[in-house]
XYZ file of C-alpha atoms in Angstrom:
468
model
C -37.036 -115.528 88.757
C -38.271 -119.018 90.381
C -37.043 -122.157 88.603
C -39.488 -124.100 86.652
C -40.173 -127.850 87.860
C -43.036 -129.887 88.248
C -46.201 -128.950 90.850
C -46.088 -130.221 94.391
C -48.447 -133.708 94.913
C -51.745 -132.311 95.176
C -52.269 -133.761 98.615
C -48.555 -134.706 99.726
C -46.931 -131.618 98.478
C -43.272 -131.455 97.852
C -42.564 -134.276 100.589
C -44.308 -136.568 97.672
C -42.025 -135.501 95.045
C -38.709 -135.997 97.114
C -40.207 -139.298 97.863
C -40.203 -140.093 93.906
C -36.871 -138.469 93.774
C -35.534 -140.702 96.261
C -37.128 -144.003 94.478
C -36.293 -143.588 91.014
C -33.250 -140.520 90.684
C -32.558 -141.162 87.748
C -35.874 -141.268 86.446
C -37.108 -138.182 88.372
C -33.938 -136.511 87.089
C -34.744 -137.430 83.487
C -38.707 -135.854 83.940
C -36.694 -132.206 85.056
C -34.173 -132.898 82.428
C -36.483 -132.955 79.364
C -39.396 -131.275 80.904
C -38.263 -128.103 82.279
C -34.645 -126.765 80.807
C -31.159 -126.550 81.562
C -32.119 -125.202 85.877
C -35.191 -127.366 87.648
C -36.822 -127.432 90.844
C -37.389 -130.667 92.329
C -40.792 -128.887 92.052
C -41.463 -125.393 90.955
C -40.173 -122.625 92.897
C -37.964 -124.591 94.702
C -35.238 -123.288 97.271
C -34.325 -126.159 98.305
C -33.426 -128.611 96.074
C -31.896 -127.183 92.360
C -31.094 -129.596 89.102
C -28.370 -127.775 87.070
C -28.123 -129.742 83.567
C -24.935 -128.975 80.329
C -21.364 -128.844 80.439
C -21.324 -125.427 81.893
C -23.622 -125.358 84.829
C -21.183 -129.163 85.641
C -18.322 -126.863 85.819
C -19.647 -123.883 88.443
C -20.951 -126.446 90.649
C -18.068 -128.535 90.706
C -15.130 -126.404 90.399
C -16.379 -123.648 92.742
C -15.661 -125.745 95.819
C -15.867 -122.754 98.191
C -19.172 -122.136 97.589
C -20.927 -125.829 96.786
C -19.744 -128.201 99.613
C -20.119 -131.664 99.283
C -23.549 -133.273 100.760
C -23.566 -135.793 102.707
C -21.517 -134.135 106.107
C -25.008 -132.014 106.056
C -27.017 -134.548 105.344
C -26.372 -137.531 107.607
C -27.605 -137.329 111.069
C -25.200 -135.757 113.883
C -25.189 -139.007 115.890
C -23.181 -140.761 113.056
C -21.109 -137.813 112.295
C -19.984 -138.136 116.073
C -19.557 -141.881 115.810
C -17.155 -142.010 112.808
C -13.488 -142.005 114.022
C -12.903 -139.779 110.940
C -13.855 -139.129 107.531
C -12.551 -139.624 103.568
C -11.848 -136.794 101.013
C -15.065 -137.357 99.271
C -16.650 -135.822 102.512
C -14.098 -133.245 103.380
C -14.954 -129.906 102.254
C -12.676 -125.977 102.094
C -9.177 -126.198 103.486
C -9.346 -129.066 105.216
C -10.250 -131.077 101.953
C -7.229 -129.073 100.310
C -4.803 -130.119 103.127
C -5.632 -133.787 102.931
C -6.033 -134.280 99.124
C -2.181 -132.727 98.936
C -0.790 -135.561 101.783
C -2.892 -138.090 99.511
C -2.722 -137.182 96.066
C 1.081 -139.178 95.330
C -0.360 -142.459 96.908
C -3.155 -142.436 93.866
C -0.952 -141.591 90.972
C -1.171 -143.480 88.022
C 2.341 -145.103 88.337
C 1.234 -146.020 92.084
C -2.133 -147.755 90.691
C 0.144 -149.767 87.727
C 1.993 -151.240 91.269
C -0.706 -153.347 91.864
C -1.407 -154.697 88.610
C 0.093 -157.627 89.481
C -1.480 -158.923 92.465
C -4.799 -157.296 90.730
C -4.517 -160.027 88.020
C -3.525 -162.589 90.309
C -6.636 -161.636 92.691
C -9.062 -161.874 89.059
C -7.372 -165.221 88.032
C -8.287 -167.030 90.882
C -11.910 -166.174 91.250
C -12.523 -166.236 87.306
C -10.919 -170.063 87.879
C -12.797 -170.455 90.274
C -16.124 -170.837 88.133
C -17.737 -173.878 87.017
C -18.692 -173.809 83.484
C -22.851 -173.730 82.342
C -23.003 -173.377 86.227
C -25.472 -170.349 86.986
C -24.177 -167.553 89.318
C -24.764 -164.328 90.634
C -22.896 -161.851 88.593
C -23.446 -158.539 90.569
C -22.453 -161.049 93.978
C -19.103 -161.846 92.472
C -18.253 -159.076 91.141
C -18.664 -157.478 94.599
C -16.226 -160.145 96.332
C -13.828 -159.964 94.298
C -13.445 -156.352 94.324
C -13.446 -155.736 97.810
C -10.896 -158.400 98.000
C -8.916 -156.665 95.565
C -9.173 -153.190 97.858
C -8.630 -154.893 101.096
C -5.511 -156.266 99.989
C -4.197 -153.429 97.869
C -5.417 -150.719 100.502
C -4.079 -152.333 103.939
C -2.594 -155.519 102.826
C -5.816 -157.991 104.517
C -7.160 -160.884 102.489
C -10.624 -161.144 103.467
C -10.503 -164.346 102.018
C -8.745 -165.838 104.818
C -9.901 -163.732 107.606
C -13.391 -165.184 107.791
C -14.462 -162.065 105.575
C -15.631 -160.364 108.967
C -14.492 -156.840 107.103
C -16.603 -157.801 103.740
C -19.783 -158.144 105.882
C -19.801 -155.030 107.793
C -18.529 -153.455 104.651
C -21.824 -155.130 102.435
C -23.466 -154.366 106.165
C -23.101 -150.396 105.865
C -23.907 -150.722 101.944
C -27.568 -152.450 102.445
C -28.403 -149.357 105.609
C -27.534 -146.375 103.702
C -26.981 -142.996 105.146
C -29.634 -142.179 102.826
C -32.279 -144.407 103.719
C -35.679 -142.749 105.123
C -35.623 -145.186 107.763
C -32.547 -143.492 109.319
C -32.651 -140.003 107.942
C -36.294 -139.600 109.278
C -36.146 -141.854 112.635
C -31.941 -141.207 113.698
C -32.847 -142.652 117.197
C -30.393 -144.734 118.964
C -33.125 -147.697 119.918
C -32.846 -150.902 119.969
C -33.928 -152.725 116.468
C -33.191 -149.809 114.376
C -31.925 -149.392 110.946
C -30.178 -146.384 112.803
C -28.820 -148.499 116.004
C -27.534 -151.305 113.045
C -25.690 -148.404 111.042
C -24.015 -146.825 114.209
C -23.063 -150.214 115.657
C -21.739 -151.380 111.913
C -19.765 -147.678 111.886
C -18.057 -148.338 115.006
C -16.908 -152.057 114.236
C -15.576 -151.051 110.741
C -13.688 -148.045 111.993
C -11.644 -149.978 115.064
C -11.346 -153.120 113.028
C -9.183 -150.579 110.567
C -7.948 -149.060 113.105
C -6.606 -152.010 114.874
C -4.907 -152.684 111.209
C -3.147 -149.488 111.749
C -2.027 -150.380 115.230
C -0.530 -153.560 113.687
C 1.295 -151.905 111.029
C 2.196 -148.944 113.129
C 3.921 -151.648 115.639
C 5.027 -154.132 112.592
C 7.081 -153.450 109.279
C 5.812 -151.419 106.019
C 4.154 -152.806 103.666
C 3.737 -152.140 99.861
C 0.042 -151.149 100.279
C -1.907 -148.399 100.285
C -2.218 -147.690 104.121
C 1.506 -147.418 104.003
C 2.069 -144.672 101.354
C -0.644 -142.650 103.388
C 0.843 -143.725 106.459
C 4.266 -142.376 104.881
C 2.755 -139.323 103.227
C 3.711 -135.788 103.944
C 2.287 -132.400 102.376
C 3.905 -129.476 101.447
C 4.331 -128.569 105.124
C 5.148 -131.810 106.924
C 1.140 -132.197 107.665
C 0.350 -135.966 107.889
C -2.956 -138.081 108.374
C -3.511 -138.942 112.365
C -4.624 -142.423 112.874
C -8.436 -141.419 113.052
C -7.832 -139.848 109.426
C -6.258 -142.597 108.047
C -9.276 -144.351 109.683
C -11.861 -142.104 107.639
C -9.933 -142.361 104.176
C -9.557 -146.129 104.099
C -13.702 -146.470 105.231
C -14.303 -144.115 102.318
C -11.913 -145.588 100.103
C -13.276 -149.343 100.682
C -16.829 -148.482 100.258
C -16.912 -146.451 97.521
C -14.320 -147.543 95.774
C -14.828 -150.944 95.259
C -18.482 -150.249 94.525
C -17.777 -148.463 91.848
C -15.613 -150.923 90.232
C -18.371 -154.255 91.163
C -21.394 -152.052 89.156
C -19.227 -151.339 86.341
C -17.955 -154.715 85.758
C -21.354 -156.447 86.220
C -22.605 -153.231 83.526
C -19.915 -154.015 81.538
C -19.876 -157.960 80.906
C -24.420 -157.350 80.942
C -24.131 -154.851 78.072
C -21.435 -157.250 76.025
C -23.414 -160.451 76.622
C -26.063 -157.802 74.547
C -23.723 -157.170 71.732
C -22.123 -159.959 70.759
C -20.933 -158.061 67.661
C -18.992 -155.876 70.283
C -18.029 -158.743 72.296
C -16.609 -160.366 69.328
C -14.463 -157.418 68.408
C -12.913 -157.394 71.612
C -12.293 -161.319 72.387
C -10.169 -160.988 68.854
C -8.104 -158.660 71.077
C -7.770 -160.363 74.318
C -5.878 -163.484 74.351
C -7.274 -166.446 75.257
C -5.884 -167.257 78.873
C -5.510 -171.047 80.542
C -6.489 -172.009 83.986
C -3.834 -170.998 86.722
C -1.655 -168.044 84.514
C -3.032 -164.387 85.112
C -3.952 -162.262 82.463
C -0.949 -160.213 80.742
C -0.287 -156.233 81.862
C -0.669 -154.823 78.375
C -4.471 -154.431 77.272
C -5.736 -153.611 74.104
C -6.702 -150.037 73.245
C -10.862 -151.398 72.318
C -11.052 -152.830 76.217
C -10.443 -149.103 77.207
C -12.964 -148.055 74.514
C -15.149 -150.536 76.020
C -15.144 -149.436 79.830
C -15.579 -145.868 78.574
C -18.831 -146.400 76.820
C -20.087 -148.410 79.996
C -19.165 -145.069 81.712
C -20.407 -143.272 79.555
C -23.901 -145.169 79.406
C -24.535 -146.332 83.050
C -21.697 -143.679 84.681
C -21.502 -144.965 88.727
C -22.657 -141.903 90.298
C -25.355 -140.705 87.644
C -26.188 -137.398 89.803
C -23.683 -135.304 91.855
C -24.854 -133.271 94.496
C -23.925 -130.086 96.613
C -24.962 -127.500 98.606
C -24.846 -123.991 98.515
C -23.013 -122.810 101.264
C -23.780 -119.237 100.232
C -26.354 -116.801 98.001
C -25.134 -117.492 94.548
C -26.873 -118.044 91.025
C -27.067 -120.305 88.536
C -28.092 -119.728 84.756
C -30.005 -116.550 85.751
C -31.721 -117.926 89.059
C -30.839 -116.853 92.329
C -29.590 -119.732 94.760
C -29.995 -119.286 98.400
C -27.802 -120.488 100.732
C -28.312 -124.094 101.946
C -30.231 -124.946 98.738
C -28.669 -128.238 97.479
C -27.713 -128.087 93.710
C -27.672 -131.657 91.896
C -25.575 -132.301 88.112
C -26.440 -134.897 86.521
C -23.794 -137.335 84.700
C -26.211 -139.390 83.231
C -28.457 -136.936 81.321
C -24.715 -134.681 80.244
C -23.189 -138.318 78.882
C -26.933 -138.146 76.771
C -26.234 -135.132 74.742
C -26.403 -136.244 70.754
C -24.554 -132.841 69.955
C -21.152 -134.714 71.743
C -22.854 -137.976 71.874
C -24.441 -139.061 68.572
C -27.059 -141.884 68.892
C -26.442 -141.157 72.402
C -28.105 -144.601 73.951
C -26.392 -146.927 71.492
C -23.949 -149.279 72.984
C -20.972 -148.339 70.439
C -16.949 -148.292 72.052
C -15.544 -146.939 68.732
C -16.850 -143.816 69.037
C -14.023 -143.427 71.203
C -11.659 -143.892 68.648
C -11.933 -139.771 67.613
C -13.923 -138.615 70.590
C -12.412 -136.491 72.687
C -14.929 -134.696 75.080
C -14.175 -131.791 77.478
C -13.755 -132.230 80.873
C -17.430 -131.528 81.670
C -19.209 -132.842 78.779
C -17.743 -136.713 80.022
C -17.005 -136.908 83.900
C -17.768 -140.555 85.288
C -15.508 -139.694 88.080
C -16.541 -135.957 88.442
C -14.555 -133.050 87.740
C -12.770 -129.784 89.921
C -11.240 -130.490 93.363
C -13.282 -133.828 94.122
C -13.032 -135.947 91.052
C -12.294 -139.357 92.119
C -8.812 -139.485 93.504
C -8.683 -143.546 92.530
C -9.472 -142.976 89.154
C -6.407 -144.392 87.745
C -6.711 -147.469 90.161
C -10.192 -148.111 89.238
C -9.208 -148.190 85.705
C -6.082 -150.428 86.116
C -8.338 -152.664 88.585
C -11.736 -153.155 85.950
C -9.275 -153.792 82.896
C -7.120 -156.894 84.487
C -10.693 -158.364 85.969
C -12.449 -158.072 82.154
C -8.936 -159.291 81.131
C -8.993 -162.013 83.562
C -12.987 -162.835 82.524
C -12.886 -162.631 78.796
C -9.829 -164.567 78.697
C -11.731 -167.802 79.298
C -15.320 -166.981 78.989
C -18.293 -165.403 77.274
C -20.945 -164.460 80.029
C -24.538 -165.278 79.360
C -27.496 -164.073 81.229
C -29.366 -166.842 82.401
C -32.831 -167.314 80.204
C -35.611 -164.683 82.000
C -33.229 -162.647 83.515
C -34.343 -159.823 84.922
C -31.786 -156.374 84.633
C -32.795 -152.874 86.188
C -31.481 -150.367 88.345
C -30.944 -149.814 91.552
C -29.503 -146.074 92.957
C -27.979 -146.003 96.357
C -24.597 -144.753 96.721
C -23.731 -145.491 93.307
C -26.223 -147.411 90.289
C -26.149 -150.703 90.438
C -27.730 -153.740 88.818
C -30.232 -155.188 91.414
C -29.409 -158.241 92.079
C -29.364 -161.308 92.224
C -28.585 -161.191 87.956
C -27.835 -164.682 87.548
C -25.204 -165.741 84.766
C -23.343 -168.555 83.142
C -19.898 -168.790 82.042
C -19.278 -170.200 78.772
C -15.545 -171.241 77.337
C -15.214 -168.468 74.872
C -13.328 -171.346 72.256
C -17.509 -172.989 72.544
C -19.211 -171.862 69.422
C -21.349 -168.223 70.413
C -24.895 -169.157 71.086
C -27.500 -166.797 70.308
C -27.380 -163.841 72.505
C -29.760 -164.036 75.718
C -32.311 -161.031 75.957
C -32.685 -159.349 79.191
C -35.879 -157.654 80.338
C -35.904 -155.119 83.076
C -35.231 -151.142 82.987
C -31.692 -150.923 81.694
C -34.120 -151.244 78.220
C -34.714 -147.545 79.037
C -30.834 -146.367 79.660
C -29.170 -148.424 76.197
C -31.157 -148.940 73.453
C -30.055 -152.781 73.064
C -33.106 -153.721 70.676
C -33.102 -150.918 68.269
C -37.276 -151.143 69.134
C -39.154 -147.896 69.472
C -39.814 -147.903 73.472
C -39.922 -145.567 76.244
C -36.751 -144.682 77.234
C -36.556 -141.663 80.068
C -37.606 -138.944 76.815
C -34.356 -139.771 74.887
């Protein structure tokens, strides 16, 4: 039975619809998702390229790690696979993801994420102080610093702040090429002028600046960092990361990681300066912080309802893709072998049967909700849910802490908000703010135009909003 999905472009043929895929995912995603049931092509018949939407089809894909590989060590070109010294566990696939998660998995334990809570706040404080009230700035920019920041001194113990930020660039550097990009997937020639030349040469300066961060600690004194519980790990059979591995995780670790947390905390402080009924609510809870004194390590329970409904709504990753590695099916069609199979986050956290008024902005739902594993994953689910979870979480709390102690957050008057899907879904910047005292009487709340109108209902209007 072939899946159901849109027809090819009359004249471009499939190539056109990847190309749409590719612009707007979560868009494209949304078409399948309401147009065409629970299994989609990206167009009809398609062996290729598989949408699997519900709690269910989540957990086969996910969970049944033998078969569905991760994508991207099939999907970048070979010349970057060969220039990387190593690569991360969100990459690594069968036993040799297995081996590596067990060596990593103590360094990422809750307990070990609560270490850094301190410096964390510390880190927020001073960049939060750093602000000039009424003074317009670029939220998604700041957000971006200061979270790499955090990482690089957390992971391996470097404050880019003082080291001319020459890891931050090439870090931002790799972000802007993308291993995605059609200018490299489709032209992976080593030429001069490139987006392909840029990406290699950014690869290589990335992976022996970390690994000459190694050398120094290898040669040095331990640290309490990251790098050194991975440095110190051991698995069940004395197996320990090589330098080149360490290499790989911290790459991995630094870009995605502190992604993740920038787009949620620009998502999060957009969709309160939006509500201020919600941001009320949750200023009553945070107390008020002065100039110079990081924010306290005990958060209320509504700042955790908070970040969950900003996962929930605008989720980091909103698709998850793998690939077939052999002849399987899903929901009665047949899969062939190499065929990549994409779950969607955003359309699951959309269900009204779990989710009721699914694109309202509203954090006490989460006050009785208790979703399955599958019907709420903003980090995934099965072997390669997000091993910094808990760090993530510890990390976005003290930084809202460290914000909403002091300030409100305004949009700037004609601010534009939409999407933009690379690695993860960000706001595309620049989304210029203010920071107002939050003891300043509330001024009317700023509207925002822009696309994230059709992922949260913010208005209450009757508008297009991706068929929900």
């Amino acid at each position: 039975m072939s899946v159901p999905g849109p027809a090819p472009h009359r004249w471009l043929g499939r190539r056109r619809n990847a190309h749409e895929y590719a612009v707007d995912p979560v868009g494209y995603t949304a078409r399948l998702y309401h147009g065409y049931g629970p299994v989609a092509g990206l167009v009809h018949g398609d062996r290729r390229q598989v949408f699997a939407f519900g709690p269910e089809h989540n957990r086969t894909v996910l969970t049944r790690g033998d078969t569905f590989h991760t994508v991207l060590e099939y999907a970048i070109p070979q010349g970057i696979r060969e220039a990387r010294r190593g690569i991360g566990l969100l990459n690594m696939n069968g036993p040799e993801h297995r081996r590596a998660r067990r060596v990593a998995t103590p360094s990422f334990k809750p307990q070990a994420a609560l270490a850094h809570g301190e410096l964390i706040a510390r880190l927020a404080a001073e960049e939060v102080d750093s602000w000039t009230p009424g003074e317009p700035f670029d939220l998604t920019d700041r957000m971006r610093r200061l979270t790499l920041r955090i990482a690089c001194l957390c992971f391996f113990g470097v404050d880019i702040a003082e080291r001319a930020d020459h890891i931050g660039r090439m870090v931002q550097d790799m972000l802007a090429l993308r291993y995605f990009a059609s200018s490299i997937r489709y032209f992976p020639f080593d030429l001069p002028g490139t987006p392909y030349r840029r990406l290699l040469t950014v690869i290589r300066r990335l992976d022996d600046a970390l690994a000459d961060i190694i050398d120094t600690r290898r040669a040095g004194t331990g640290a309490p960092d990251l790098l050194q519980s991975l440095m110190d790990a051991r698995g069940e059979d004395g197996e320990r990361f090589d330098d080149d591995q360490l290499v790989g995780q911290l790459t991995t670790l630094l870009v995605a990681g502190h992604e993740t947390s920038s787009n949620t905390l620009a998502w999060t402080l957009l969709l309160l300066s939006q509500h201020p009924a919600e941001l009320d609510k949750l200023l009553a809870q945070i107390p008020e912080r002065n100039p110079g004194t990081p924010a306290g390590p005990d958060f209320p329970q509504s700042l955790d309802h908070t970040l969950k409904e900003v996962l929930r709504l605008l989720p980091p990753g909103p698709n998850t893709a793998r690939i077939a590695v052999e002849p399987t099916a899903i929901g009665g069609h047949e899969i062939p072998a190499w065929c990549q199979v994409v779950t969607s986050k955003y359309a699951t956290h959309r269900d009204p049967a779990v989710f009721p008024e699914p694109l309202r902005f509203r954090p006490a739902r989460w006050e009785t909700l208790r979703p399955s594993l599958y019907e709420y994953l903003p980090y995934g689910a099965g072997p390669h849910a997000c091993i910094g979870a808990a760090f993530a979480d510890t990390e976005m709390k003290a930084v809202l802490a460290a914000v909403l102690g002091r300030y409100r957050i305004d949009p700037v008057p004609g601010t534009t908000v939409s999407r933009q899907v690379g690695l993860m879904m960000a706001p595309k910047g620049p989304v210029p703010v203010v920071a107002r005292p939050r003891t300043d009487p509330a001024p009317p709340p700023t509207a925002v135009a822009g696309d994230l109108h059709e992922m949260v209902d913010l208005d209450g209007e009757t508008r297009w909003r991706l068929g929900w």
